[in-house]
Amino acid sequence: MNGAALVLSDGREVPITDRMVQRALETLLQSAEATLHRPRKSA
């Protein structure tokens, strides 16, 4: 990415990097996988 940033509600910009996005996506994937592999509760 070149020049990517998050804009906060007060107008400040927080730069983000490719690595930050990659780590966020990896965390999301791990969470989704954990949810899929969790045993179902019986009713």
CSV table of N, CA and C in Angstrom, one decimal:
chain,number,residue,atom,x,y,z
A,1,MET,N,0.8,-1.2,0.0
A,1,MET,CA,0.0,0.0,0.0
A,1,MET,C,0.9,1.2,0.0
A,2,ASN,N,0.4,2.3,-0.6
A,2,ASN,CA,1.1,3.5,-0.6
A,2,ASN,C,0.2,4.6,-0.1
A,3,GLY,N,0.4,5.1,1.1
A,3,GLY,CA,-0.3,6.2,1.6
A,3,GLY,C,-1.7,5.8,2.2
A,4,ALA,N,-1.8,4.6,2.7
A,4,ALA,CA,-3.1,4.2,3.3
A,4,ALA,C,-3.1,4.7,4.8
A,5,ALA,N,-4.3,5.1,5.2
A,5,ALA,CA,-4.5,5.5,6.6
A,5,ALA,C,-5.9,5.4,7.0
A,6,LEU,N,-6.1,5.2,8.3
A,6,LEU,CA,-7.4,5.3,8.9
A,6,LEU,C,-7.6,6.7,9.4
A,7,VAL,N,-8.8,7.2,9.2
A,7,VAL,CA,-9.1,8.6,9.6
A,7,VAL,C,-10.0,8.5,10.9
A,8,LEU,N,-9.5,9.0,12.0
A,8,LEU,CA,-10.2,9.0,13.2
A,8,LEU,C,-11.3,10.0,13.2
A,9,SER,N,-12.3,9.9,14.1
A,9,SER,CA,-13.4,10.8,14.2
A,9,SER,C,-13.0,12.3,14.4
A,10,ASP,N,-11.8,12.5,15.0
A,10,ASP,CA,-11.4,13.8,15.3
A,10,ASP,C,-10.5,14.4,14.1
A,11,GLY,N,-10.5,13.6,13.0
A,11,GLY,CA,-9.8,14.0,11.8
A,11,GLY,C,-8.3,13.6,11.7
A,12,ARG,N,-7.8,13.0,12.8
A,12,ARG,CA,-6.4,12.6,12.7
A,12,ARG,C,-6.3,11.4,11.8
A,13,GLU,N,-5.2,11.2,11.1
A,13,GLU,CA,-4.9,10.1,10.3
A,13,GLU,C,-3.9,9.2,10.9
A,14,VAL,N,-4.2,7.9,10.9
A,14,VAL,CA,-3.3,6.9,11.5
A,14,VAL,C,-2.8,6.0,10.3
A,15,PRO,N,-1.5,6.1,10.0
A,15,PRO,CA,-1.0,5.4,8.8
A,15,PRO,C,-1.1,3.9,9.1
A,16,ILE,N,-1.4,3.1,8.1
A,16,ILE,CA,-1.4,1.6,8.2
A,16,ILE,C,-0.5,1.0,7.1
A,17,THR,N,0.0,-0.1,7.5
A,17,THR,CA,1.0,-0.8,6.6
A,17,THR,C,0.4,-2.1,6.1
A,18,ASP,N,1.0,-2.6,5.0
A,18,ASP,CA,0.5,-3.9,4.5
A,18,ASP,C,0.6,-5.0,5.6
A,19,ARG,N,1.6,-4.9,6.4
A,19,ARG,CA,1.8,-5.9,7.5
A,19,ARG,C,0.7,-5.8,8.5
A,20,MET,N,0.2,-4.6,8.9
A,20,MET,CA,-0.9,-4.4,9.8
A,20,MET,C,-2.1,-5.1,9.3
A,21,VAL,N,-2.4,-4.9,8.0
A,21,VAL,CA,-3.6,-5.5,7.4
A,21,VAL,C,-3.5,-7.0,7.3
A,22,GLN,N,-2.3,-7.5,7.0
A,22,GLN,CA,-2.0,-8.9,6.9
A,22,GLN,C,-2.3,-9.6,8.3
A,23,ARG,N,-1.7,-9.0,9.4
A,23,ARG,CA,-1.9,-9.5,10.7
A,23,ARG,C,-3.4,-9.5,11.1
A,24,ALA,N,-4.1,-8.5,10.8
A,24,ALA,CA,-5.5,-8.4,11.1
A,24,ALA,C,-6.3,-9.5,10.4
A,25,LEU,N,-6.0,-9.7,9.1
A,25,LEU,CA,-6.7,-10.8,8.4
A,25,LEU,C,-6.3,-12.2,8.9
A,26,GLU,N,-5.1,-12.4,9.3
A,26,GLU,CA,-4.7,-13.6,9.9
A,26,GLU,C,-5.4,-13.9,11.2
A,27,THR,N,-5.6,-12.9,12.0
A,27,THR,CA,-6.3,-13.0,13.3
A,27,THR,C,-7.8,-13.3,13.0
A,28,LEU,N,-8.4,-12.7,12.1
A,28,LEU,CA,-9.7,-12.9,11.7
A,28,LEU,C,-9.9,-14.4,11.2
A,29,LEU,N,-9.0,-14.9,10.4
A,29,LEU,CA,-9.0,-16.2,9.9
A,29,LEU,C,-8.9,-17.2,11.0
A,30,GLN,N,-8.0,-17.0,12.0
A,30,GLN,CA,-7.8,-17.9,13.1
A,30,GLN,C,-9.1,-17.9,13.9
A,31,SER,N,-9.7,-16.8,14.1
A,31,SER,CA,-11.0,-16.7,14.9
A,31,SER,C,-12.1,-17.5,14.2
A,32,ALA,N,-12.2,-17.3,12.9
A,32,ALA,CA,-13.2,-18.0,12.1
A,32,ALA,C,-13.0,-19.5,12.2
A,33,GLU,N,-11.7,-20.0,12.0
A,33,GLU,CA,-11.4,-21.4,12.1
A,33,GLU,C,-11.7,-22.0,13.4
A,34,ALA,N,-11.4,-21.3,14.5
A,34,ALA,CA,-11.7,-21.7,15.8
A,34,ALA,C,-13.2,-21.9,16.0
A,35,THR,N,-14.0,-21.0,15.5
A,35,THR,CA,-15.5,-21.0,15.6
A,35,THR,C,-16.0,-22.2,14.8
A,36,LEU,N,-15.5,-22.5,13.7
A,36,LEU,CA,-15.9,-23.6,12.8
A,36,LEU,C,-15.6,-25.0,13.5
A,37,HIS,N,-14.5,-25.0,14.2
A,37,HIS,CA,-14.1,-26.3,14.8
A,37,HIS,C,-14.6,-26.5,16.2
A,38,ARG,N,-15.3,-25.6,16.7
A,38,ARG,CA,-15.9,-25.7,18.1
A,38,ARG,C,-17.0,-26.7,18.1
A,39,PRO,N,-17.0,-27.6,19.1
A,39,PRO,CA,-18.1,-28.6,19.1
A,39,PRO,C,-19.4,-27.9,19.4
A,40,ARG,N,-20.5,-28.4,18.8
A,40,ARG,CA,-21.8,-27.8,18.9
A,40,ARG,C,-22.4,-28.3,20.3
A,41,LYS,N,-23.2,-27.4,20.9
A,41,LYS,CA,-23.8,-27.7,22.1
A,41,LYS,C,-25.2,-28.4,21.8
A,42,SER,N,-25.5,-29.4,22.6
A,42,SER,CA,-26.8,-30.1,22.4
A,42,SER,C,-27.9,-29.3,23.0
A,43,ALA,N,-29.0,-29.3,22.4
A,43,ALA,CA,-30.2,-28.5,22.9
A,43,ALA,C,-30.9,-29.3,24.0
